[in-house]
Amino acid sequence: MFTRITTIALASAGLLFGAHQASAFSVAANGGKDTQGISATQNLAPMISSEFGYQHSDYHDSDANLYSAGLMVHPWWTPIADVSAGLRYQYQDTDYGGGGGVGLVVAGFTKTPIPLVSVGAEGSYTPDGLTHGNLSSSWGASAQARVTLMARTYGYVGYRVQKSKFSGEGNHEIFSGPMVGVSVGF
């Protein structure tokens, strides 16, 4: 009896985990004046996802390429908002210098009274001491309004800022301005 219940429970958990993984991949593309990017997110386990991204900018005629990879945790106990936090490694290849670092990322989105619309923000900070190359520190922030277009697919508009400090070059704004994008989940 115990073996049968254990087998059924394990099989059910495996099916739920497999179903969760089957629809847990998304690709997003965004663009704005002087910047465009692409990113992908994959759920690794319940409440844990990985992310990979690339952003190009020629803001103020300065060429910059940002490559990132991160690991995020999404707690299930936040009924009001979809909250996540984690670590992100970002490498910056810019006219001011090149280097990378590991930083903290926090994001939160909540539904609005308008059906299918949510709003939220993301912030990241990479401190001096967790960087290499010419990068001394960096921070980024964004705010977005999302509209669900269909299951696991949404469009968004927002504003994004990325600033970095480079050894011997000081502080520089890598990009800043409005952005539009779309995210498609599979």
mmCIF file of C-alpha atoms in Angstrom:
data_model
loop_
_atom_site.group_PDB
_atom_site.id
_atom_site.type_symbol
_atom_site.label_atom_id
_atom_site.label_comp_id
_atom_site.label_asym_id
_atom_site.label_seq_id
_atom_site.Cartn_x
_atom_site.Cartn_y
_atom_site.Cartn_z
ATOM 1 C CA MET A 1 0.000 0.000 0.000
ATOM 2 C CA PHE A 2 2.741 2.471 1.017
ATOM 3 C CA THR A 3 4.757 1.638 -2.120
ATOM 4 C CA ARG A 4 1.747 2.231 -4.390
ATOM 5 C CA ILE A 5 1.000 5.636 -2.763
ATOM 6 C CA THR A 6 4.678 6.603 -2.944
ATOM 7 C CA THR A 7 4.845 5.586 -6.620
ATOM 8 C CA ILE A 8 1.689 7.542 -7.476
ATOM 9 C CA ALA A 9 2.929 10.603 -5.556
ATOM 10 C CA LEU A 10 6.335 10.522 -7.256
ATOM 11 C CA ALA A 11 4.788 10.013 -10.698
ATOM 12 C CA SER A 12 2.376 12.909 -10.101
ATOM 13 C CA ALA A 13 5.195 15.161 -8.930
ATOM 14 C CA GLY A 14 7.246 14.202 -11.992
ATOM 15 C CA LEU A 15 4.340 14.981 -14.337
ATOM 16 C CA LEU A 16 3.712 18.336 -12.651
ATOM 17 C CA PHE A 17 7.417 19.186 -12.794
ATOM 18 C CA GLY A 18 7.587 18.132 -16.451
ATOM 19 C CA ALA A 19 4.498 20.174 -17.329
ATOM 20 C CA HIS A 20 5.970 23.137 -15.496
ATOM 21 C CA GLN A 21 9.216 22.811 -17.450
ATOM 22 C CA ALA A 22 7.438 22.362 -20.778
ATOM 23 C CA SER A 23 6.025 25.901 -20.711
ATOM 24 C CA ALA A 24 8.841 27.577 -18.896
ATOM 25 C CA PHE A 25 10.935 29.069 -21.704
ATOM 26 C CA SER A 26 10.513 32.615 -23.012
ATOM 27 C CA VAL A 27 12.278 34.902 -25.467
ATOM 28 C CA ALA A 28 12.003 38.693 -25.375
ATOM 29 C CA ALA A 29 13.134 41.401 -27.776
ATOM 30 C CA ASN A 30 13.230 45.116 -27.022
ATOM 31 C CA GLY A 31 14.266 48.335 -28.648
ATOM 32 C CA GLY A 32 14.429 52.046 -28.179
ATOM 33 C CA LYS A 33 16.269 55.033 -29.522
ATOM 34 C CA ASP A 34 19.929 53.968 -29.881
ATOM 35 C CA THR A 35 19.460 50.583 -28.159
ATOM 36 C CA GLN A 36 18.115 47.097 -28.867
ATOM 37 C CA GLY A 37 18.371 43.751 -27.167
ATOM 38 C CA ILE A 38 17.251 40.175 -26.817
ATOM 39 C CA SER A 39 16.951 37.887 -23.805
ATOM 40 C CA ALA A 40 15.857 34.370 -22.919
ATOM 41 C CA THR A 41 14.555 32.927 -19.660
ATOM 42 C CA GLN A 42 14.332 29.240 -18.733
ATOM 43 C CA ASN A 43 12.773 27.825 -15.575
ATOM 44 C CA LEU A 44 15.165 25.325 -14.032
ATOM 45 C CA ALA A 45 12.943 24.209 -11.163
ATOM 46 C CA PRO A 46 9.889 25.556 -9.385
ATOM 47 C CA MET A 47 10.772 29.077 -8.197
ATOM 48 C CA ILE A 48 14.220 29.109 -9.920
ATOM 49 C CA SER A 49 15.043 30.385 -13.404
ATOM 50 C CA SER A 50 18.064 31.259 -15.488
ATOM 51 C CA GLU A 51 18.347 34.221 -17.826
ATOM 52 C CA PHE A 52 20.639 35.184 -20.676
ATOM 53 C CA GLY A 53 20.705 38.490 -22.499
ATOM 54 C CA TYR A 54 22.399 40.792 -24.953
ATOM 55 C CA GLN A 55 21.896 44.558 -25.243
ATOM 56 C CA HIS A 56 23.536 46.841 -27.806
ATOM 57 C CA SER A 57 23.663 50.610 -27.480
ATOM 58 C CA ASP A 58 25.104 53.467 -29.470
ATOM 59 C CA TYR A 59 23.783 56.063 -27.026
ATOM 60 C CA HIS A 60 25.512 59.448 -27.488
ATOM 61 C CA ASP A 61 27.515 57.864 -30.350
ATOM 62 C CA SER A 62 29.310 55.531 -27.907
ATOM 63 C CA ASP A 63 29.235 51.874 -28.881
ATOM 64 C CA ALA A 64 28.419 49.392 -26.080
ATOM 65 C CA ASN A 65 27.636 45.687 -25.991
ATOM 66 C CA LEU A 66 26.329 44.148 -22.755
ATOM 67 C CA TYR A 67 26.196 40.367 -22.253
ATOM 68 C CA SER A 68 24.503 38.904 -19.183
ATOM 69 C CA ALA A 69 23.637 35.638 -17.472
ATOM 70 C CA GLY A 70 21.737 35.297 -14.225
ATOM 71 C CA LEU A 71 20.013 33.052 -11.752
ATOM 72 C CA MET A 72 16.731 34.250 -10.224
ATOM 73 C CA VAL A 73 14.509 33.027 -7.382
ATOM 74 C CA HIS A 74 10.727 33.587 -7.570
ATOM 75 C CA PRO A 75 9.058 33.061 -4.156
ATOM 76 C CA TRP A 76 5.587 31.520 -4.334
ATOM 77 C CA TRP A 77 4.333 33.289 -1.196
ATOM 78 C CA THR A 78 3.877 36.759 -2.733
ATOM 79 C CA PRO A 79 0.144 36.941 -3.614
ATOM 80 C CA ILE A 80 0.056 40.670 -4.452
ATOM 81 C CA ALA A 81 3.065 40.812 -6.766
ATOM 82 C CA ASP A 82 5.311 38.603 -8.874
ATOM 83 C CA VAL A 83 8.629 39.213 -7.091
ATOM 84 C CA SER A 84 12.060 37.873 -7.991
ATOM 85 C CA ALA A 85 15.619 38.366 -6.799
ATOM 86 C CA GLY A 86 18.934 36.897 -7.790
ATOM 87 C CA LEU A 87 22.435 37.326 -9.097
ATOM 88 C CA ARG A 88 23.446 38.441 -12.570
ATOM 89 C CA TYR A 89 26.865 38.450 -14.215
ATOM 90 C CA GLN A 90 27.187 41.171 -16.831
ATOM 91 C CA TYR A 91 30.110 41.825 -19.166
ATOM 92 C CA GLN A 92 30.310 45.283 -20.744
ATOM 93 C CA ASP A 93 32.343 45.967 -23.878
ATOM 94 C CA THR A 94 32.190 49.753 -24.352
ATOM 95 C CA ASP A 95 34.158 52.663 -25.778
ATOM 96 C CA TYR A 96 35.035 53.541 -22.160
ATOM 97 C CA GLY A 97 36.504 50.138 -21.326
ATOM 98 C CA GLY A 98 35.641 46.512 -20.910
ATOM 99 C CA GLY A 99 34.941 44.390 -17.886
ATOM 100 C CA GLY A 100 32.294 42.538 -15.985
ATOM 101 C CA GLY A 101 30.952 41.762 -12.573
ATOM 102 C CA VAL A 102 28.374 39.982 -10.465
ATOM 103 C CA GLY A 103 25.501 42.049 -9.151
ATOM 104 C CA LEU A 104 22.229 41.796 -7.265
ATOM 105 C CA VAL A 105 18.955 42.008 -9.222
ATOM 106 C CA VAL A 106 15.487 42.630 -7.751
ATOM 107 C CA ALA A 107 12.246 42.849 -9.730
ATOM 108 C CA GLY A 108 8.546 43.075 -8.972
ATOM 109 C CA PHE A 109 5.368 43.228 -11.069
ATOM 110 C CA THR A 110 1.756 43.523 -9.975
ATOM 111 C CA LYS A 111 -1.617 43.399 -11.713
ATOM 112 C CA THR A 112 -3.606 46.589 -12.176
ATOM 113 C CA PRO A 113 -7.376 47.134 -12.083
ATOM 114 C CA ILE A 114 -7.208 47.213 -15.894
ATOM 115 C CA PRO A 115 -7.639 43.636 -17.171
ATOM 116 C CA LEU A 116 -4.526 42.030 -18.708
ATOM 117 C CA VAL A 117 -2.263 44.937 -17.627
ATOM 118 C CA SER A 118 0.517 44.788 -15.039
ATOM 119 C CA VAL A 119 3.173 47.276 -13.959
ATOM 120 C CA GLY A 120 6.546 46.797 -12.339
ATOM 121 C CA ALA A 121 10.188 47.626 -12.072
ATOM 122 C CA GLU A 122 13.632 46.033 -11.968
ATOM 123 C CA GLY A 123 16.846 47.249 -10.417
ATOM 124 C CA SER A 124 20.396 45.890 -10.470
ATOM 125 C CA TYR A 125 23.621 46.888 -8.781
ATOM 126 C CA THR A 126 27.160 45.565 -9.271
ATOM 127 C CA PRO A 127 29.509 46.934 -6.591
ATOM 128 C CA ASP A 128 33.214 47.604 -6.809
ATOM 129 C CA GLY A 129 34.976 44.502 -5.517
ATOM 130 C CA LEU A 130 32.800 42.098 -7.510
ATOM 131 C CA THR A 131 34.070 43.386 -10.858
ATOM 132 C CA HIS A 132 37.020 42.742 -13.146
ATOM 133 C CA GLY A 133 38.623 44.532 -16.082
ATOM 134 C CA ASN A 134 38.053 48.272 -16.354
ATOM 135 C CA LEU A 135 34.554 48.122 -14.868
ATOM 136 C CA SER A 136 34.463 49.560 -11.340
ATOM 137 C CA SER A 137 30.709 49.402 -10.667
ATOM 138 C CA SER A 138 27.391 49.618 -12.470
ATOM 139 C CA TRP A 139 23.690 49.950 -11.856
ATOM 140 C CA GLY A 140 20.552 49.708 -13.936
ATOM 141 C CA ALA A 141 16.856 50.363 -13.459
ATOM 142 C CA SER A 142 13.714 49.968 -15.519
ATOM 143 C CA ALA A 143 9.974 50.491 -15.156
ATOM 144 C CA GLN A 144 7.424 48.770 -17.382
ATOM 145 C CA ALA A 145 3.748 48.453 -18.173
ATOM 146 C CA ARG A 146 2.854 45.061 -19.659
ATOM 147 C CA VAL A 147 -0.203 44.023 -21.656
ATOM 148 C CA THR A 148 -0.957 40.311 -21.992
ATOM 149 C CA LEU A 149 -1.570 39.603 -25.673
ATOM 150 C CA MET A 150 -2.278 35.884 -25.255
ATOM 151 C CA ALA A 151 -1.150 33.044 -22.986
ATOM 152 C CA ARG A 152 2.519 33.538 -21.969
ATOM 153 C CA THR A 153 2.926 36.404 -24.457
ATOM 154 C CA TYR A 154 2.944 40.093 -23.597
ATOM 155 C CA GLY A 155 3.970 43.428 -25.040
ATOM 156 C CA TYR A 156 5.524 46.141 -22.906
ATOM 157 C CA VAL A 157 6.537 49.781 -22.832
ATOM 158 C CA GLY A 158 8.830 51.351 -20.304
ATOM 159 C CA TYR A 159 11.892 53.361 -19.463
ATOM 160 C CA ARG A 160 15.384 51.950 -18.849
ATOM 161 C CA VAL A 161 18.652 53.403 -17.546
ATOM 162 C CA GLN A 162 22.105 51.775 -17.366
ATOM 163 C CA LYS A 163 25.083 53.590 -15.821
ATOM 164 C CA SER A 164 28.601 52.309 -15.261
ATOM 165 C CA LYS A 165 31.851 53.515 -13.748
ATOM 166 C CA PHE A 166 35.112 52.575 -15.454
ATOM 167 C CA SER A 167 38.659 52.816 -14.058
ATOM 168 C CA GLY A 168 40.276 56.005 -15.315
ATOM 169 C CA GLU A 169 37.137 56.970 -17.271
ATOM 170 C CA GLY A 170 34.644 57.864 -14.531
ATOM 171 C CA ASN A 171 30.866 57.483 -14.653
ATOM 172 C CA HIS A 172 29.073 57.010 -17.965
ATOM 173 C CA GLU A 173 25.473 56.548 -19.003
ATOM 174 C CA ILE A 174 25.438 53.500 -21.287
ATOM 175 C CA PHE A 175 21.820 54.096 -22.308
ATOM 176 C CA SER A 176 18.737 55.865 -21.033
ATOM 177 C CA GLY A 177 15.313 56.239 -22.543
ATOM 178 C CA PRO A 178 11.976 54.709 -23.446
ATOM 179 C CA MET A 179 11.763 51.140 -24.718
ATOM 180 C CA VAL A 180 9.157 48.862 -26.281
ATOM 181 C CA GLY A 181 9.282 45.101 -26.498
ATOM 182 C CA VAL A 182 7.540 41.779 -26.692
ATOM 183 C CA SER A 183 8.013 38.530 -24.755
ATOM 184 C CA VAL A 184 6.866 35.169 -26.094
ATOM 185 C CA GLY A 185 6.641 32.114 -23.839
ATOM 186 C CA PHE A 186 6.743 28.500 -24.943
#
